[in-house]
PDB file of C-alpha atoms in Angstrom:
ATOM      1  CA  MET A  30     -60.668  25.686 -31.946  1.00 76.00           C
ATOM      2  CA  THR A  31     -58.336  26.955 -29.255  1.00 89.00           C
ATOM      3  CA  THR A  32     -57.206  24.313 -26.815  1.00 92.00           C
ATOM      4  CA  THR A  33     -54.646  24.004 -24.017  1.00 96.00           C
ATOM      5  CA  LEU A  34     -52.249  21.068 -24.157  1.00 97.00           C
ATOM      6  CA  ASP A  35     -49.613  19.669 -21.847  1.00 98.00           C
ATOM      7  CA  VAL A  36     -46.553  19.332 -24.056  1.00 98.00           C
ATOM      8  CA  LEU A  37     -43.762  17.065 -22.790  1.00 98.00           C
ATOM      9  CA  TYR A  38     -40.190  16.701 -24.025  1.00 98.00           C
ATOM     10  CA  PHE A  39     -37.810  13.833 -23.356  1.00 98.00           C
ATOM     11  CA  ALA A  40     -34.104  13.026 -23.791  1.00 98.00           C
ATOM     12  CA  TRP A  41     -32.240  15.345 -26.190  1.00 97.00           C
ATOM     13  CA  VAL A  42     -35.457  17.101 -27.203  1.00 98.00           C
ATOM     14  CA  ARG A  43     -35.875  18.136 -23.556  1.00 98.00           C
ATOM     15  CA  GLU A  44     -32.245  19.256 -23.404  1.00 97.00           C
ATOM     16  CA  ARG A  45     -32.426  21.307 -26.603  1.00 97.00           C
ATOM     17  CA  ILE A  46     -35.630  23.041 -25.629  1.00 97.00           C
ATOM     18  CA  GLY A  47     -34.482  23.447 -22.058  1.00 97.00           C
ATOM     19  CA  LEU A  48     -37.567  22.283 -20.210  1.00 97.00           C
ATOM     20  CA  PRO A  49     -39.352  18.984 -19.549  1.00 98.00           C
ATOM     21  CA  ARG A  50     -42.937  20.182 -20.041  1.00 98.00           C
ATOM     22  CA  GLU A  51     -45.077  23.226 -20.613  1.00 98.00           C
ATOM     23  CA  ARG A  52     -48.674  24.214 -21.197  1.00 98.00           C
ATOM     24  CA  VAL A  53     -49.374  25.390 -24.707  1.00 98.00           C
ATOM     25  CA  THR A  54     -52.509  27.153 -25.841  1.00 97.00           C
ATOM     26  CA  THR A  55     -52.928  26.573 -29.539  1.00 96.00           C
ATOM     27  CA  ASP A  56     -55.250  26.475 -32.531  1.00 95.00           C
ATOM     28  CA  ALA A  57     -53.191  23.715 -34.160  1.00 97.00           C
ATOM     29  CA  ALA A  58     -55.345  21.048 -35.810  1.00 97.00           C
ATOM     30  CA  THR A  59     -52.609  18.425 -36.154  1.00 97.00           C
ATOM     31  CA  VAL A  60     -49.270  17.523 -34.579  1.00 98.00           C
ATOM     32  CA  ALA A  61     -47.512  18.967 -37.639  1.00 98.00           C
ATOM     33  CA  ASP A  62     -49.342  22.277 -37.136  1.00 97.00           C
ATOM     34  CA  LEU A  63     -48.260  22.340 -33.490  1.00 98.00           C
ATOM     35  CA  VAL A  64     -44.642  21.639 -34.491  1.00 98.00           C
ATOM     36  CA  ALA A  65     -44.755  24.517 -36.995  1.00 97.00           C
ATOM     37  CA  GLU A  66     -46.105  26.808 -34.285  1.00 97.00           C
ATOM     38  CA  LEU A  67     -43.409  25.800 -31.806  1.00 98.00           C
ATOM     39  CA  ARG A  68     -40.630  26.144 -34.395  1.00 97.00           C
ATOM     40  CA  ALA A  69     -41.692  29.708 -35.113  1.00 97.00           C
ATOM     41  CA  ARG A  70     -41.306  30.634 -31.444  1.00 96.00           C
ATOM     42  CA  GLU A  71     -37.551  30.547 -30.874  1.00 96.00           C
ATOM     43  CA  ASP A  72     -34.345  29.076 -32.253  1.00 97.00           C
ATOM     44  CA  ARG A  73     -34.149  26.388 -29.566  1.00 97.00           C
ATOM     45  CA  TYR A  74     -37.515  24.980 -30.716  1.00 98.00           C
ATOM     46  CA  ASP A  75     -36.567  25.368 -34.361  1.00 97.00           C
ATOM     47  CA  LEU A  76     -33.383  23.393 -33.697  1.00 96.00           C
ATOM     48  CA  ALA A  77     -35.119  20.647 -31.710  1.00 97.00           C
ATOM     49  CA  PHE A  78     -37.751  20.104 -34.411  1.00 97.00           C
ATOM     50  CA  ALA A  79     -35.477  20.640 -37.425  1.00 95.00           C
ATOM     51  CA  ASP A  80     -35.746  16.988 -38.487  1.00 94.00           C
ATOM     52  CA  THR A  81     -39.024  15.396 -37.461  1.00 93.00           C
ATOM     53  CA  THR A  82     -37.995  12.091 -39.054  1.00 92.00           C
ATOM     54  CA  ALA A  83     -35.610  11.827 -36.069  1.00 92.00           C
ATOM     55  CA  LEU A  84     -38.502  12.332 -33.645  1.00 97.00           C
ATOM     56  CA  ARG A  85     -41.441  10.378 -32.324  1.00 97.00           C
ATOM     57  CA  VAL A  86     -44.699  11.738 -30.927  1.00 98.00           C
ATOM     58  CA  ALA A  87     -47.200  10.348 -28.448  1.00 98.00           C
ATOM     59  CA  LEU A  88     -50.741  11.650 -27.972  1.00 98.00           C
ATOM     60  CA  ASP A  89     -52.189  10.916 -24.539  1.00 98.00           C
ATOM     61  CA  GLN A  90     -49.376   8.397 -24.027  1.00 97.00           C
ATOM     62  CA  ALA A  91     -49.935   6.421 -27.230  1.00 96.00           C
ATOM     63  CA  LEU A  92     -47.598   6.636 -30.247  1.00 96.00           C
ATOM     64  CA  ALA A  93     -49.047   8.616 -33.142  1.00 97.00           C
ATOM     65  CA  GLY A  94     -47.989  10.168 -36.447  1.00 97.00           C
ATOM     66  CA  PHE A  95     -47.175  13.807 -37.141  1.00 97.00           C
ATOM     67  CA  ASP A  96     -50.300  14.034 -39.308  1.00 97.00           C
ATOM     68  CA  ALA A  97     -52.546  12.970 -36.386  1.00 98.00           C
ATOM     69  CA  PRO A  98     -55.320  15.372 -35.336  1.00 97.00           C
ATOM     70  CA  LEU A  99     -55.145  17.024 -31.915  1.00 97.00           C
ATOM     71  CA  ALA A 100     -58.909  17.129 -31.331  1.00 95.00           C
ATOM     72  CA  GLY A 101     -59.667  15.833 -27.835  1.00 95.00           C
ATOM     73  CA  VAL A 102     -55.984  15.377 -26.964  1.00 97.00           C
ATOM     74  CA  ARG A 103     -54.716  16.530 -23.539  1.00 97.00           C
ATOM     75  CA  GLU A 104     -51.066  15.513 -23.565  1.00 98.00           C
ATOM     76  CA  VAL A 105     -48.532  15.609 -26.405  1.00 98.00           C
ATOM     77  CA  ALA A 106     -45.008  14.244 -25.985  1.00 98.00           C
ATOM     78  CA  PHE A 107     -42.006  14.621 -28.298  1.00 98.00           C
ATOM     79  CA  PHE A 108     -38.941  12.417 -28.035  1.00 98.00           C
ATOM     80  CA  PRO A 109     -36.228  10.662 -30.047  1.00 97.00           C
ATOM     81  CA  PRO A 110     -36.563   6.983 -31.049  1.00 96.00           C
ATOM     82  CA  MET A 111     -36.674   4.875 -27.912  1.00 96.00           C
ATOM     83  CA  THR A 112     -33.673   2.937 -26.637  1.00 95.00           C
ATOM     84  CA  GLY A 113     -34.956   0.621 -23.940  1.00 91.00           C
ATOM     85  CA  GLY A 114     -34.091  -2.969 -23.159  1.00 87.00           C
TER      86      GLY A 114
ATOM     87  CA  MET B  12     -58.141 -17.295 -18.579  1.00 56.00           C
ATOM     88  CA  SER B  13     -56.156 -14.375 -17.306  1.00 77.00           C
ATOM     89  CA  VAL B  14     -52.442 -14.936 -17.010  1.00 85.00           C
ATOM     90  CA  PRO B  15     -50.518 -13.571 -14.006  1.00 88.00           C
ATOM     91  CA  THR B  16     -48.613 -10.612 -15.451  1.00 93.00           C
ATOM     92  CA  THR B  17     -46.352  -8.245 -13.566  1.00 95.00           C
ATOM     93  CA  VAL B  18     -44.837  -5.016 -14.919  1.00 97.00           C
ATOM     94  CA  ARG B  19     -42.477  -2.984 -12.735  1.00 97.00           C
ATOM     95  CA  VAL B  20     -40.726   0.227 -13.731  1.00 98.00           C
ATOM     96  CA  GLN B  21     -38.406   1.232 -10.930  1.00 98.00           C
ATOM     97  CA  ALA B  22     -35.292   3.159  -9.945  1.00 98.00           C
ATOM     98  CA  ASP B  23     -34.299   0.584  -7.323  1.00 97.00           C
ATOM     99  CA  PRO B  24     -31.944  -2.290  -8.126  1.00 97.00           C
ATOM    100  CA  PHE B  25     -33.371  -5.807  -8.276  1.00 98.00           C
ATOM    101  CA  ASP B  26     -31.979  -9.296  -7.771  1.00 98.00           C
ATOM    102  CA  PRO B  27     -32.557 -11.330 -10.973  1.00 97.00           C
ATOM    103  CA  GLY B  28     -32.096 -14.637  -9.134  1.00 97.00           C
ATOM    104  CA  ALA B  29     -34.631 -13.820  -6.440  1.00 98.00           C
ATOM    105  CA  GLU B  30     -37.036 -12.479  -9.065  1.00 97.00           C
ATOM    106  CA  ALA B  31     -36.712 -15.669 -11.130  1.00 96.00           C
ATOM    107  CA  THR B  32     -37.415 -17.842  -8.092  1.00 96.00           C
ATOM    108  CA  ALA B  33     -40.458 -15.795  -7.073  1.00 96.00           C
ATOM    109  CA  PHE B  34     -41.725 -15.728 -10.670  1.00 96.00           C
ATOM    110  CA  HIS B  35     -41.418 -19.484 -10.997  1.00 93.00           C
ATOM    111  CA  ALA B  36     -43.276 -20.009  -7.718  1.00 92.00           C
ATOM    112  CA  ALA B  37     -46.141 -17.716  -8.766  1.00 89.00           C
ATOM    113  CA  ALA B  38     -46.489 -18.851 -12.387  1.00 86.00           C
ATOM    114  CA  GLY B  39     -49.136 -21.390 -13.248  1.00 76.00           C
ATOM    115  CA  PRO B  40     -48.472 -25.024 -14.231  1.00 85.00           C
ATOM    116  CA  ALA B  41     -45.453 -24.387 -16.420  1.00 87.00           C
ATOM    117  CA  GLY B  42     -43.052 -26.863 -17.951  1.00 92.00           C
ATOM    118  CA  ALA B  43     -40.746 -24.075 -19.099  1.00 96.00           C
ATOM    119  CA  VAL B  44     -39.554 -20.834 -17.553  1.00 96.00           C
ATOM    120  CA  VAL B  45     -37.406 -18.469 -19.624  1.00 97.00           C
ATOM    121  CA  THR B  46     -35.647 -15.533 -18.003  1.00 97.00           C
ATOM    122  CA  PHE B  47     -33.585 -12.832 -19.657  1.00 97.00           C
ATOM    123  CA  THR B  48     -31.592 -10.185 -17.806  1.00 97.00           C
ATOM    124  CA  GLY B  49     -30.163  -7.134 -19.582  1.00 96.00           C
ATOM    125  CA  VAL B  50     -26.992  -5.763 -17.998  1.00 96.00           C
ATOM    126  CA  VAL B  51     -25.247  -2.388 -18.383  1.00 95.00           C
ATOM    127  CA  ARG B  52     -22.311  -3.168 -20.631  1.00 89.00           C
ATOM    128  CA  ASP B  53     -19.091  -1.305 -21.135  1.00 82.00           C
ATOM    129  CA  VAL B  54     -18.033  -2.437 -24.575  1.00 74.00           C
ATOM    130  CA  ALA B  55     -15.685   0.421 -25.455  1.00 76.00           C
ATOM    131  CA  GLY B  56     -14.292   0.834 -21.950  1.00 80.00           C
ATOM    132  CA  GLY B  57     -14.538   3.999 -19.892  1.00 90.00           C
ATOM    133  CA  LEU B  58     -18.262   3.903 -19.201  1.00 94.00           C
ATOM    134  CA  ILE B  59     -18.907   5.554 -15.857  1.00 95.00           C
ATOM    135  CA  ALA B  60     -22.677   5.277 -15.792  1.00 96.00           C
ATOM    136  CA  MET B  61     -25.791   4.731 -17.850  1.00 96.00           C
ATOM    137  CA  GLU B  62     -28.600   7.198 -17.231  1.00 97.00           C
ATOM    138  CA  ILE B  63     -32.040   5.993 -18.229  1.00 98.00           C
ATOM    139  CA  GLU B  64     -34.858   8.470 -18.708  1.00 98.00           C
ATOM    140  CA  HIS B  65     -38.442   7.341 -19.162  1.00 98.00           C
ATOM    141  CA  TYR B  66     -41.964   8.655 -19.619  1.00 98.00           C
ATOM    142  CA  PRO B  67     -43.828   7.890 -16.384  1.00 97.00           C
ATOM    143  CA  GLY B  68     -47.323   6.651 -17.145  1.00 96.00           C
ATOM    144  CA  MET B  69     -46.744   5.827 -20.790  1.00 97.00           C
ATOM    145  CA  THR B  70     -43.933   3.431 -19.906  1.00 97.00           C
ATOM    146  CA  GLU B  71     -46.100   1.256 -17.676  1.00 96.00           C
ATOM    147  CA  ARG B  72     -48.941   1.401 -20.169  1.00 96.00           C
ATOM    148  CA  ALA B  73     -46.805   0.520 -23.190  1.00 96.00           C
ATOM    149  CA  ILE B  74     -45.225  -2.454 -21.412  1.00 97.00           C
ATOM    150  CA  ALA B  75     -48.582  -3.683 -20.094  1.00 96.00           C
ATOM    151  CA  ASP B  76     -49.909  -3.571 -23.686  1.00 96.00           C
ATOM    152  CA  MET B  77     -46.910  -5.599 -24.911  1.00 96.00           C
ATOM    153  CA  ALA B  78     -47.393  -8.143 -22.134  1.00 96.00           C
ATOM    154  CA  ALA B  79     -51.110  -8.421 -22.961  1.00 96.00           C
ATOM    155  CA  THR B  80     -50.255  -9.021 -26.616  1.00 96.00           C
ATOM    156  CA  ALA B  81     -47.758 -11.722 -25.619  1.00 96.00           C
ATOM    157  CA  THR B  82     -50.170 -13.523 -23.303  1.00 95.00           C
ATOM    158  CA  ALA B  83     -52.889 -13.430 -25.980  1.00 95.00           C
ATOM    159  CA  ARG B  84     -50.580 -14.756 -28.666  1.00 96.00           C
ATOM    160  CA  TRP B  85     -48.740 -17.494 -26.800  1.00 96.00           C
ATOM    161  CA  ASP B  86     -50.074 -19.991 -24.294  1.00 94.00           C
ATOM    162  CA  LEU B  87     -48.296 -18.544 -21.263  1.00 96.00           C
ATOM    163  CA  THR B  88     -48.872 -19.233 -17.595  1.00 95.00           C
ATOM    164  CA  GLY B  89     -47.041 -16.103 -16.444  1.00 95.00           C
ATOM    165  CA  ALA B  90     -45.144 -13.034 -17.647  1.00 97.00           C
ATOM    166  CA  LEU B  91     -42.869 -10.571 -15.858  1.00 97.00           C
ATOM    167  CA  VAL B  92     -41.150  -7.395 -17.036  1.00 98.00           C
ATOM    168  CA  ILE B  93     -38.916  -5.278 -14.797  1.00 98.00           C
ATOM    169  CA  HIS B  94     -37.166  -2.204 -16.220  1.00 98.00           C
ATOM    170  CA  ARG B  95     -35.069   0.263 -14.271  1.00 98.00           C
ATOM    171  CA  HIS B  96     -34.594   3.971 -14.806  1.00 98.00           C
ATOM    172  CA  GLY B  97     -32.191   6.483 -13.299  1.00 98.00           C
ATOM    173  CA  ARG B  98     -28.421   6.171 -12.976  1.00 98.00           C
ATOM    174  CA  LEU B  99     -26.891   2.693 -13.319  1.00 97.00           C
ATOM    175  CA  THR B 100     -23.284   1.542 -13.314  1.00 96.00           C
ATOM    176  CA  PRO B 101     -21.632  -1.094 -15.548  1.00 95.00           C
ATOM    177  CA  GLY B 102     -22.524  -4.632 -14.539  1.00 95.00           C
ATOM    178  CA  GLU B 103     -25.861  -3.700 -12.981  1.00 97.00           C
ATOM    179  CA  PRO B 104     -29.017  -5.358 -14.296  1.00 97.00           C
ATOM    180  CA  ILE B 105     -31.119  -2.865 -16.308  1.00 97.00           C
ATOM    181  CA  MET B 106     -34.092  -5.021 -17.077  1.00 97.00           C
ATOM    182  CA  MET B 107     -35.514  -8.504 -16.896  1.00 98.00           C
ATOM    183  CA  VAL B 108     -38.126 -10.454 -18.813  1.00 98.00           C
ATOM    184  CA  ALA B 109     -39.515 -13.772 -17.614  1.00 98.00           C
ATOM    185  CA  THR B 110     -42.103 -15.967 -19.282  1.00 97.00           C
ATOM    186  CA  ALA B 111     -43.608 -19.279 -18.222  1.00 97.00           C
ATOM    187  CA  ALA B 112     -45.417 -21.722 -20.481  1.00 96.00           C
ATOM    188  CA  ARG B 113     -46.231 -25.389 -20.733  1.00 94.00           C
ATOM    189  CA  HIS B 114     -43.632 -25.817 -23.465  1.00 93.00           C
ATOM    190  CA  ARG B 115     -40.328 -24.077 -24.061  1.00 95.00           C
ATOM    191  CA  ALA B 116     -40.964 -22.867 -27.612  1.00 97.00           C
ATOM    192  CA  GLU B 117     -43.773 -20.608 -26.422  1.00 96.00           C
ATOM    193  CA  ALA B 118     -41.792 -19.296 -23.448  1.00 97.00           C
ATOM    194  CA  PHE B 119     -38.769 -18.475 -25.642  1.00 97.00           C
ATOM    195  CA  ALA B 120     -40.841 -16.847 -28.382  1.00 98.00           C
ATOM    196  CA  ALA B 121     -42.811 -14.686 -25.955  1.00 98.00           C
ATOM    197  CA  ALA B 122     -39.625 -13.588 -24.158  1.00 98.00           C
ATOM    198  CA  GLU B 123     -37.982 -12.612 -27.460  1.00 97.00           C
ATOM    199  CA  PHE B 124     -41.102 -10.779 -28.559  1.00 97.00           C
ATOM    200  CA  LEU B 125     -41.135  -8.782 -25.328  1.00 97.00           C
ATOM    201  CA  MET B 126     -37.413  -7.988 -25.642  1.00 96.00           C
ATOM    202  CA  ASP B 127     -37.749  -6.805 -29.237  1.00 94.00           C
ATOM    203  CA  TRP B 128     -40.686  -4.556 -28.413  1.00 94.00           C
ATOM    204  CA  LEU B 129     -39.130  -3.164 -25.235  1.00 95.00           C
ATOM    205  CA  LYS B 130     -36.071  -2.079 -27.218  1.00 92.00           C
ATOM    206  CA  SER B 131     -37.889   0.267 -29.537  1.00 89.00           C
ATOM    207  CA  ARG B 132     -41.475   0.787 -28.337  1.00 93.00           C
ATOM    208  CA  ALA B 133     -41.182   1.342 -24.587  1.00 96.00           C
ATOM    209  CA  PRO B 134     -40.379   4.995 -23.858  1.00 97.00           C
ATOM    210  CA  PHE B 135     -36.902   4.727 -22.372  1.00 98.00           C
ATOM    211  CA  TRP B 136     -33.842   6.682 -23.466  1.00 98.00           C
ATOM    212  CA  LYS B 137     -30.293   5.748 -22.524  1.00 97.00           C
ATOM    213  CA  LYS B 138     -27.464   8.188 -22.005  1.00 96.00           C
ATOM    214  CA  GLU B 139     -23.878   6.994 -21.638  1.00 95.00           C
ATOM    215  CA  VAL B 140     -21.663   8.914 -19.243  1.00 95.00           C
ATOM    216  CA  THR B 141     -17.890   8.678 -19.795  1.00 93.00           C
ATOM    217  CA  ALA B 142     -14.932  10.811 -18.699  1.00 90.00           C
ATOM    218  CA  ALA B 143     -15.290  12.638 -22.037  1.00 90.00           C
ATOM    219  CA  GLY B 144     -18.885  13.635 -21.314  1.00 93.00           C
ATOM    220  CA  ALA B 145     -22.380  12.290 -21.761  1.00 95.00           C
ATOM    221  CA  ALA B 146     -24.072  11.198 -24.988  1.00 94.00           C
ATOM    222  CA  TRP B 147     -27.520   9.855 -25.839  1.00 96.00           C
ATOM    223  CA  VAL B 148     -27.492   6.343 -27.258  1.00 94.00           C
ATOM    224  CA  ALA B 149     -28.844   6.304 -30.820  1.00 91.00           C
ATOM    225  CA  ALA B 150     -31.547   3.827 -31.767  1.00 89.00           C
ATOM    226  CA  ARG B 151     -30.217   1.042 -33.969  1.00 88.00           C
ATOM    227  CA  PRO B 152     -31.920   0.363 -37.313  1.00 86.00           C
ATOM    228  CA  GLU B 153     -31.653  -3.400 -36.702  1.00 88.00           C
ATOM    229  CA  ASP B 154     -33.820  -3.043 -33.587  1.00 89.00           C
ATOM    230  CA  GLU B 155     -36.550  -1.596 -35.781  1.00 86.00           C
ATOM    231  CA  VAL B 156     -36.082  -4.392 -38.323  1.00 86.00           C
ATOM    232  CA  ALA B 157     -36.394  -6.961 -35.510  1.00 87.00           C
ATOM    233  CA  LEU B 158     -40.029  -5.939 -34.991  1.00 88.00           C
ATOM    234  CA  THR B 159     -40.975  -6.999 -38.508  1.00 87.00           C
ATOM    235  CA  ARG B 160     -40.527 -10.677 -37.646  1.00 88.00           C
ATOM    236  CA  TRP B 161     -43.498 -10.512 -35.272  1.00 87.00           C
TER     237      TRP B 161
END
């Protein structure tokens, strides 16, 4: 099913892709499918997502796995491991 | 019983002493108040600034969830988390955790729990700015290991 997502990027993911957020219309069923779609777009996406073990993902502002389904999701965020505190 | 809990994510500086005093005054009947303040450090020398990016919305939510977990797990009479974002200079407070409880063991444990979770589960990213340029701070494996003790 085609859906439109707000996709957000933070820290070096944002810098590599060159924008903080965008709307993406996709048929992707899971986060991993969405990543594959983005990587196929352009080198800057391919580079940013080259190693997903170095990345974290949040769906509607809650941490999730790359195998998580996107059904019902509005907002997807990609970022490196967090360094707060 | 609901425990007074405050979460603030802000660009503005804060005064840890004034915050501790206000927290103590507002907390319930506590016999122990623990406060922790994290400060921008310049270990290697040459740090000009620390830039902290965050995920507005998720940050507040993630910290509120951590605070709710802490107040459910330990018998607290109050909890406070303040975390700054934006550009900070060495020596400035970045964040503060305060917990109040009837006994010190609970206040210390809850404060450490909140610190450990803030380090690797609250969506903040630090970037160090030096004369040589700017670099993102890498997450430390030991911070991830620290979560396993809870």
